[in-house]
XYZ file of C-alpha atoms in Angstrom:
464
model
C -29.130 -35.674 -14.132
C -28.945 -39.061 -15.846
C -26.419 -37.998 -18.451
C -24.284 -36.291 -15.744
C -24.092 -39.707 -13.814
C -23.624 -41.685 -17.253
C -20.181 -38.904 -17.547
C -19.396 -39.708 -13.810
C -19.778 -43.129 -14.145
C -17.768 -43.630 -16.951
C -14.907 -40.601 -15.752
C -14.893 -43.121 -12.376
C -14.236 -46.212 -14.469
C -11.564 -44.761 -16.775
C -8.090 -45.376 -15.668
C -6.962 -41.713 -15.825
C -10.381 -40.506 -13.609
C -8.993 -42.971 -10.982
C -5.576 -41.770 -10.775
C -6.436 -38.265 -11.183
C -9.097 -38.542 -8.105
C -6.358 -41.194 -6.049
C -3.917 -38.116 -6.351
C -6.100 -35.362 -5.814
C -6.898 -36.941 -2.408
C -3.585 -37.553 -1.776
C -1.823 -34.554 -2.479
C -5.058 -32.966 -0.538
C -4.165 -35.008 2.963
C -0.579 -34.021 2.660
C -1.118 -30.129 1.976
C -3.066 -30.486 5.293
C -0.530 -32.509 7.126
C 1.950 -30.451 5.666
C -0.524 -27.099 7.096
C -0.602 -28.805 10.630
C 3.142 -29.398 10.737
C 4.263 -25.901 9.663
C 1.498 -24.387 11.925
C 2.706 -26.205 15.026
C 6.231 -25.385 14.341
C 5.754 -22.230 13.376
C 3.218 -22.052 17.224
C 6.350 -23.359 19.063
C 9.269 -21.242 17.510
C 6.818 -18.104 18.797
C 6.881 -19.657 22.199
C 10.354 -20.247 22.295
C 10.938 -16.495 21.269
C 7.831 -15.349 23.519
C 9.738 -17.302 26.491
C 12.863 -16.028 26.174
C 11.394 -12.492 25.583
C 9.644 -12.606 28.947
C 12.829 -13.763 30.717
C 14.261 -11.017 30.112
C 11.614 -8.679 31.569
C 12.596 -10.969 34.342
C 16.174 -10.036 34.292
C 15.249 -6.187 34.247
C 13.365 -6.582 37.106
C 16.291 -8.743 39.194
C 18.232 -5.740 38.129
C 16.451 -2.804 40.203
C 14.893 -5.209 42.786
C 16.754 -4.795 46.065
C 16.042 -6.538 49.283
C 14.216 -5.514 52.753
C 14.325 -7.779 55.201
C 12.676 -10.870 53.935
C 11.099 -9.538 51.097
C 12.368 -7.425 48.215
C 11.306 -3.912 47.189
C 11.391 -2.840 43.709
C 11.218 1.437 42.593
C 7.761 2.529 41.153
C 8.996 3.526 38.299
C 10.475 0.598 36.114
C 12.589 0.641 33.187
C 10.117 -0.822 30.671
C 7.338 1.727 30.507
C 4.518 -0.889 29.882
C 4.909 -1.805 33.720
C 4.289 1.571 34.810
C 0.644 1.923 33.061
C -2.212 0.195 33.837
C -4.182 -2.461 30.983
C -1.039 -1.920 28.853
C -0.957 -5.630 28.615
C 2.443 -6.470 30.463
C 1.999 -7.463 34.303
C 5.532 -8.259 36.626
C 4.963 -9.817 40.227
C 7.020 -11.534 42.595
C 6.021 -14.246 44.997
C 7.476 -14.824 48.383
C 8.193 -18.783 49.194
C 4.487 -19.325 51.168
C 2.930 -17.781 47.496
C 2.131 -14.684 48.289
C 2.429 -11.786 46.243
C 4.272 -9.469 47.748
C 4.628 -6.817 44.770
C 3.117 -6.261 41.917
C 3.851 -3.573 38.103
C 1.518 -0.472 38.499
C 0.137 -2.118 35.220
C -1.637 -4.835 37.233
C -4.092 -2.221 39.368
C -6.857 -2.661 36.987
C -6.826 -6.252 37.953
C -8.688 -6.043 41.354
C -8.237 -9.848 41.790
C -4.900 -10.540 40.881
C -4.086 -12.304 44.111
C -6.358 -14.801 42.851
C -4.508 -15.676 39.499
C -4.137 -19.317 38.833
C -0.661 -19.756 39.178
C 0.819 -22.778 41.013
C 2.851 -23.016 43.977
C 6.706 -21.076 43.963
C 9.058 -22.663 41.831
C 12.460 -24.091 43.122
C 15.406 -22.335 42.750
C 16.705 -21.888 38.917
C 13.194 -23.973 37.465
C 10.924 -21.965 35.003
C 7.931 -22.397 33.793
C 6.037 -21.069 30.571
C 2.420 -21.971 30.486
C -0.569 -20.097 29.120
C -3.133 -18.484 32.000
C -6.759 -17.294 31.916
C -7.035 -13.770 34.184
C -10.468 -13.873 36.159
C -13.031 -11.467 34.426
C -10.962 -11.310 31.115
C -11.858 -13.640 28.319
C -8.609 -13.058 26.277
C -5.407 -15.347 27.665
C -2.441 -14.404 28.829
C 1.449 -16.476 28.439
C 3.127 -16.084 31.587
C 7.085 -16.605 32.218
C 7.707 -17.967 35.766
C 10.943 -18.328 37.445
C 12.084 -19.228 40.653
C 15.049 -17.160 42.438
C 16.787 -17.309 45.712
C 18.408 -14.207 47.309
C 20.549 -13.589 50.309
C 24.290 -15.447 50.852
C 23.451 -18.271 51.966
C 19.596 -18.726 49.767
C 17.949 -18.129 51.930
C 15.359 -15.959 50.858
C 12.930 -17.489 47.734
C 10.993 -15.953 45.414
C 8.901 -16.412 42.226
C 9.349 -13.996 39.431
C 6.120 -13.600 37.646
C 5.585 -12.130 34.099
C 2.009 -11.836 32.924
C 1.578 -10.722 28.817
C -1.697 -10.511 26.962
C -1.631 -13.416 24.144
C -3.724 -11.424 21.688
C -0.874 -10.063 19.410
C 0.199 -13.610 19.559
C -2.815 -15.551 18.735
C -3.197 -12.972 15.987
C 0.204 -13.566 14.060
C -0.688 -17.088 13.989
C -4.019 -16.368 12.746
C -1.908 -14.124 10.339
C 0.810 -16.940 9.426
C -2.444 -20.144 9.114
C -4.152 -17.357 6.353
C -1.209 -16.688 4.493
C -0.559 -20.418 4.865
C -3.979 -21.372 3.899
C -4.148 -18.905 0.978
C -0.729 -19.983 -0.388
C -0.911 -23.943 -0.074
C -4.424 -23.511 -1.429
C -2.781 -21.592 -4.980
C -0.234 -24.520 -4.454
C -2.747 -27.096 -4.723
C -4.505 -25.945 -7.866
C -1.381 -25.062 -9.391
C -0.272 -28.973 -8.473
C -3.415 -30.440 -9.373
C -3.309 -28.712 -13.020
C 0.439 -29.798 -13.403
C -0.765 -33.515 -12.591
C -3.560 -33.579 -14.542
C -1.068 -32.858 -17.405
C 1.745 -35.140 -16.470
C -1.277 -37.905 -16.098
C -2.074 -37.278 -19.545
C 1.216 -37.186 -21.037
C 1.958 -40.367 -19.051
C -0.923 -41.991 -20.515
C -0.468 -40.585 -24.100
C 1.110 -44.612 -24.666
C -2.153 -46.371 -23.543
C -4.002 -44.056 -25.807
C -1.699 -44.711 -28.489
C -1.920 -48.174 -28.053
C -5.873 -47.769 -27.941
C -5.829 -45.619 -31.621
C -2.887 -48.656 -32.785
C -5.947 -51.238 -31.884
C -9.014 -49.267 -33.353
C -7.239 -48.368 -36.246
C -6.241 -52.105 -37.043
C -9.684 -53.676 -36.402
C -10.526 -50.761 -39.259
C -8.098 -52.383 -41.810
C -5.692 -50.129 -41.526
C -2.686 -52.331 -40.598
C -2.532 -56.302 -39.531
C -0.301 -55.542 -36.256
C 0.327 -52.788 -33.969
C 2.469 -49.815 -35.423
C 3.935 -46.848 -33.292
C 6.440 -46.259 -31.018
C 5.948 -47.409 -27.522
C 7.887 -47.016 -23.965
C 9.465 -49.853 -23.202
C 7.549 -50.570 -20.414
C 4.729 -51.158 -22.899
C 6.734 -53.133 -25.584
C 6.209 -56.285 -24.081
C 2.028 -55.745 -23.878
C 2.212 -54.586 -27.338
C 4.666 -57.556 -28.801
C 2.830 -59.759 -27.106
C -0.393 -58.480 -28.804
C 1.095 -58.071 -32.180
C 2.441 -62.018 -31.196
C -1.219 -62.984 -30.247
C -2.453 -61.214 -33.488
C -0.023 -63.139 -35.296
C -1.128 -66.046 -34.062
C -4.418 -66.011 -34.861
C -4.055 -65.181 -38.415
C -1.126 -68.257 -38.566
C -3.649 -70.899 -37.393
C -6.867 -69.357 -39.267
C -4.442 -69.634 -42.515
C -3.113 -73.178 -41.521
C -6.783 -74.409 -41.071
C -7.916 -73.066 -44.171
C -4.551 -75.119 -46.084
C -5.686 -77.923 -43.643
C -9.008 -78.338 -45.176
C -7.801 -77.558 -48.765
C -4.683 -80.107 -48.622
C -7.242 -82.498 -46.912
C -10.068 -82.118 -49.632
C -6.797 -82.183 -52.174
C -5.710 -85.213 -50.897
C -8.792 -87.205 -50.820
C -9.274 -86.589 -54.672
C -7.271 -89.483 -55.488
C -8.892 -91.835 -53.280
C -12.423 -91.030 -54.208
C -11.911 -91.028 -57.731
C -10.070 -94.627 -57.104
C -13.287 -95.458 -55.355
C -15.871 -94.115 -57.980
C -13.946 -96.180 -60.417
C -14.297 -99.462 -58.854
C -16.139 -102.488 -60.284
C -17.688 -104.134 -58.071
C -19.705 -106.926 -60.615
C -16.454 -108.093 -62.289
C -13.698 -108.913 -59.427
C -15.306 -108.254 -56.517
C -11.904 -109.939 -54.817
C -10.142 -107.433 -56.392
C -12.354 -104.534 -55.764
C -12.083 -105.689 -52.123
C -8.567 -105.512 -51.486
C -8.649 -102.206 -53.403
C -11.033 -100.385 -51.601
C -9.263 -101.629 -48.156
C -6.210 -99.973 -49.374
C -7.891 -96.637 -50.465
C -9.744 -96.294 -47.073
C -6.271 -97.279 -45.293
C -4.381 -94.267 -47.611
C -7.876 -91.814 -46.739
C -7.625 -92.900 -42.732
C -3.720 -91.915 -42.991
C -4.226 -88.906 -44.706
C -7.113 -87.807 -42.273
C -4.870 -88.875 -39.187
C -1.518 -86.903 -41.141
C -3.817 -83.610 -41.596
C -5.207 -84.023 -37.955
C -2.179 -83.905 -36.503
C -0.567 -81.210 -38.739
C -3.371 -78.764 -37.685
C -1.893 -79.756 -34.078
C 1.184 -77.617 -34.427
C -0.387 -74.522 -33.453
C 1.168 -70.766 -32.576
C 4.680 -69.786 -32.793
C 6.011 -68.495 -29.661
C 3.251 -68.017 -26.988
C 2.583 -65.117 -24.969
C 1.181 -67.817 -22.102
C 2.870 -68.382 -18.656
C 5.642 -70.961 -18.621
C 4.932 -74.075 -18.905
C 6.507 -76.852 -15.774
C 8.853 -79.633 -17.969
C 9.204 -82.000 -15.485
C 5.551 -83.314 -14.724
C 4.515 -83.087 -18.171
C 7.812 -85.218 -19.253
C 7.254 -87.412 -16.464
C 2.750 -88.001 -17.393
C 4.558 -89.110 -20.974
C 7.047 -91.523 -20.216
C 4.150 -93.742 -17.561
C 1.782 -93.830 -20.350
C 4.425 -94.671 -22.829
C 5.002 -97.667 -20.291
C 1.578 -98.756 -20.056
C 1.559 -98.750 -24.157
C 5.160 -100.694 -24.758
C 4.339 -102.742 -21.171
C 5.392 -106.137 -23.687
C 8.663 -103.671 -24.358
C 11.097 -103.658 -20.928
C 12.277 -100.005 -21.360
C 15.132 -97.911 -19.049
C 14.367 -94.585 -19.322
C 15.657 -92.000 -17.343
C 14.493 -88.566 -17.018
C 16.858 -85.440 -16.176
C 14.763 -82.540 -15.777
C 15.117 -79.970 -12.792
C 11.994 -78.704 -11.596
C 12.264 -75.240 -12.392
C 12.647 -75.972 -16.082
C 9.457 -73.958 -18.001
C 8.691 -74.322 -21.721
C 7.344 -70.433 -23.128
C 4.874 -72.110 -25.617
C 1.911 -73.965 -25.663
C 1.125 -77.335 -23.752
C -0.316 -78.834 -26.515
C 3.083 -77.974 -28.649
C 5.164 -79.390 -25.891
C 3.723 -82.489 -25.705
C 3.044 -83.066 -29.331
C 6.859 -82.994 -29.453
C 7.731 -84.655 -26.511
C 5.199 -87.745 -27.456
C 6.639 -88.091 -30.997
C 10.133 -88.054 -29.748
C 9.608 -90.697 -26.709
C 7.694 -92.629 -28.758
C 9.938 -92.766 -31.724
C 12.627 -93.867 -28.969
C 10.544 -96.828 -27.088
C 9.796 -98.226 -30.668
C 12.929 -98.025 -32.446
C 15.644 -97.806 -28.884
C 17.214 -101.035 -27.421
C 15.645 -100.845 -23.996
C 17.484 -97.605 -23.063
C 16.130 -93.950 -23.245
C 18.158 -90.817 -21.651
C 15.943 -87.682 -21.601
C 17.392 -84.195 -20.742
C 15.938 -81.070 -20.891
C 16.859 -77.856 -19.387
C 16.315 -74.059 -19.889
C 19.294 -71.673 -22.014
C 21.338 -69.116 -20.099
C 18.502 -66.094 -20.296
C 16.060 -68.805 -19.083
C 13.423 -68.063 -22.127
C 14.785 -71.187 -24.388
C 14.516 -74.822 -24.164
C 16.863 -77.369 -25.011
C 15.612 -81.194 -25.147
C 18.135 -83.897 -25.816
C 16.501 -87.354 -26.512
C 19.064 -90.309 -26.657
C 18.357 -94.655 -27.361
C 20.656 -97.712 -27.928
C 18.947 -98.678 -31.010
C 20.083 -98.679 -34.540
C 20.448 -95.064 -34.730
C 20.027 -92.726 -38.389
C 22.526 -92.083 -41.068
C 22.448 -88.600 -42.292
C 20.610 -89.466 -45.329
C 18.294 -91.435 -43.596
C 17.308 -88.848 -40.993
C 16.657 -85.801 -44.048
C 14.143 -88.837 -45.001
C 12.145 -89.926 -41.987
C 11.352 -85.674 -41.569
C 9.687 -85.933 -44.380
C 6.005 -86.675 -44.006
C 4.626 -90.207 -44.781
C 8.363 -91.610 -44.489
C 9.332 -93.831 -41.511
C 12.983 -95.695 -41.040
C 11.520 -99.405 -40.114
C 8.351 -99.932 -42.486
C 7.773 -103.025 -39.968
C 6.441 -100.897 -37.358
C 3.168 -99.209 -37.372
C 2.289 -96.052 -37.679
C 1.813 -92.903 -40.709
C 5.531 -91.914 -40.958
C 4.565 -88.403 -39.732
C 5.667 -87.816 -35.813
C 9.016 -86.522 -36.821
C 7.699 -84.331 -39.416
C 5.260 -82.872 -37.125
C 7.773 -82.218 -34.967
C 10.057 -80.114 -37.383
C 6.719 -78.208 -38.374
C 5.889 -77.494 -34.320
C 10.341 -76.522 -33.802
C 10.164 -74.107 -36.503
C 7.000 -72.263 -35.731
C 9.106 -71.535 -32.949
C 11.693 -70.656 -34.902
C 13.470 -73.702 -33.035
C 16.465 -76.202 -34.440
C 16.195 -80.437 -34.507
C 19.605 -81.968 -35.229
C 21.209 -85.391 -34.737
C 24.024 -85.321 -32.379
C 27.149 -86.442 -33.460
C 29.016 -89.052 -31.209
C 32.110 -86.574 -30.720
C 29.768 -83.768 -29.175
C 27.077 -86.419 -26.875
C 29.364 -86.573 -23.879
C 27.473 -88.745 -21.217
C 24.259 -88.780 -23.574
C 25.796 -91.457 -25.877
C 24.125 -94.732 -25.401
C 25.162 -95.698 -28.395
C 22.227 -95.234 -31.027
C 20.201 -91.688 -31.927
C 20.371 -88.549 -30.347
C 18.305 -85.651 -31.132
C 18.514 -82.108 -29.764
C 15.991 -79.723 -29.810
C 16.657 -75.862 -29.332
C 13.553 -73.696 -28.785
């Protein structure tokens, strides 16, 4: 019992048990809509017919009837033999206009209280009535067919046509129709049920492939995903292959982190270890200040290098404008001595497809670099390509702006264009390394192509 609930428990929580029971139930309530539906209209086409059948008994009976005074008399011997003998299941009478039965088929003498059928009061002229009846002493029910007639030239004379059948035959080809029915929707079921279990499994021959793809790569059999997926699954699995990707990008980078870090402290430490400290201790001074300036800049340059994290991310978009907008008050606060104009054109609906921490690694270098080395003006405008997945950011100053040569040289780590400012020389180079993990382009604008952007110093654009 335990191990059959362990299997039940784990069928229940497996994606194709769920559909498979979701669908079962589903195509169960419909085959039994779909039962009550057919049986009802296949119950009211048989009245229709059974209605129409009994009218004309009715009409055979208007045909022989002939009238006597103010009733009518009919000949003992009708043309439909089941009239003329008793329990054959077919009773004809005719009602005068006070109710009264004034005749009666010789197949209604074994019903000693017919008089005291349940039938409603005469009918009007031309109105019928179909209706199933229960016949004192008899426990199976009878249809009945009633219709009202008026005779004489001027309609005078009414009367109430009565036909009486026994609804055995009738109850028993429905019976007959719900088996069949039954029996056949029931070998329709199964046979759906076994073609759904199969089309669930072919349909979710992907997710299983995907699920082999993933076991088989944590087994060292591949470093991403391989196989061909549906398309509805190529995002999931790019996405995981990106993800995958990722992580073994950044575990790599930190590992060169730590070894260009432990390379680049060689120098100083061995500059240190070599120090005198007995024989120019002025000298020594000013030389170990200088190596522990070069260690703290090379601690700070590796620091932010490991910043620059994944290529593109497989995150939600990320919102431009507050982001943009958090940057440029604390940039304020930090150049407050520094009155800076900068405006800001970012719609709302602008997203970044990255990281945060990417997007405002870059955006912080770039501002920066313009409220240190811009006249007093900043333009900032960043909007989304035409298929919405890219970013474009154009960053333009009044200040002294770059020659060509000088820009391929302040990219380059350690290097910065006005050695009177402070700072490592590395915000611009960490931004090339964040652009091109995301396979991204930084340019200077030339003045022919700024348009309104030109304020007359640097302009950058960067295309994610």
């Amino acid at each position: 019992m335990p191990r059959a609930r362990i299997s039940l428990s784990r069928w229940w929580h497996s994606l194709s048990g769920r559909l498979s029971l979701v669908a079962t139930l589903v195509l169960l309530v419909f085959l039994a809509v779909l039962s009550g539906v057919l049986e009802r209209a296949y119950r009211t086409s048989l009245d229709e017919a059974k209605a129409r059948e009994l009218q004309l008994h009715i009409y055979t009976l208007l045909a022989v009837a002939e009238p006597d005074g103010d009733t009518l008399h009919l000949p003992l011997n009708l043309p439909e033999q089941r009239f003329n003998q008793p329990d054959s299941g077919l009773i004809g009478a005719v009602m005068d206009a006070r109710g009264r039965v004034i005749w009666r088929s010789q197949s209604a003498l074994s019903l000693p209280n017919f008089s005291a059928l349940p039938l409603p009061l005469p009918l009007r002229q031309g109105q019928q009535v179909f209706a199933e009846v229960q016949l004192p002493d008899l426990d199976t029910p009878y249809t009945s067919f009633r219709q009202g007639i008026a005779w004489g030239l001027e309609n005078e004379l009414q009367f109430t046509f009565v036909i009486l059948e026994d609804a055995a035959p009738l109850y028993a080809q429905v019976n007959q129709f719900s088996g069949t029915l039954w029996r056949w929707l029931g070998i329709g079921a199964l046979a759906l049920i076994a073609v759904q279990l199969l089309v669930l499994r072919w349909g979710l021959a992907p997710l299983r492939e995907v699920a082999r793809a993933l076991k088989e790569m944590q087994q060292g059999g591949s470093d991403t995903l391989q196989g061909r997926f549906p398309r509805e699954l190529v995002p999931l699995t790019d996405n995981l292959n990106l993800l995958i990707e990722n992580e073994r990008r950044q575990r790599e980078k930190t590992r060169h982190t730590l070894g260009d870090l432990a390379h680049s402290l060689k120098t100083p430490l061995a500059v240190l270890k070599g120090l005198d400290t007995k024989t120019d201790p002025q000298s020594t001074q000013a030389a170990l200040a200088e190596q522990v300036q070069r260690m703290d800049s090379i601690i700070s340059y590796q620091l932010k290098r490991a910043v620059a994290t994944s290529p593109k991310s497989i995150l939600r978009g990320v919102k431009v404008q507050p982001l943009a907008e958090k940057i440029l008050s604390a940039l304020d606060k930090v150049y407050r001595g520094k009155s800076v104009d900068a405006e800001l054109l970012c719609d709302e609906s602008v997203l970044f497809y990255g990281d945060e921490g990417d997007l405002m690694e870059m955006l912080g270098n770039l501002l920066d670099n313009g409220y240190k080395y811009g006249g007093g003006r900043l333009l900032v405008k960043v909007e989304n390509t035409a298929d919405q997945r890219g970013l474009e950011i154009l960053v333009s100053d009044n200040g002294p702006g770059l020659s060509e040569t000088q820009w391929r040289q302040v990219v380059q780590r350690g290097v910065r264009a006005d050695q009177q400012q402070q700072g490592q020389g590395i915000g611009l180079a960490v931004v090339v390394d964040i652009v091109e993990s995301y396979h991204g382009n930084i340019a200077t604008v030339p003045p022919e192509e700024r348009g309104d952007a030109d304020l007359g110093g640097l302009t950058l654009r960067v295309s994610l």
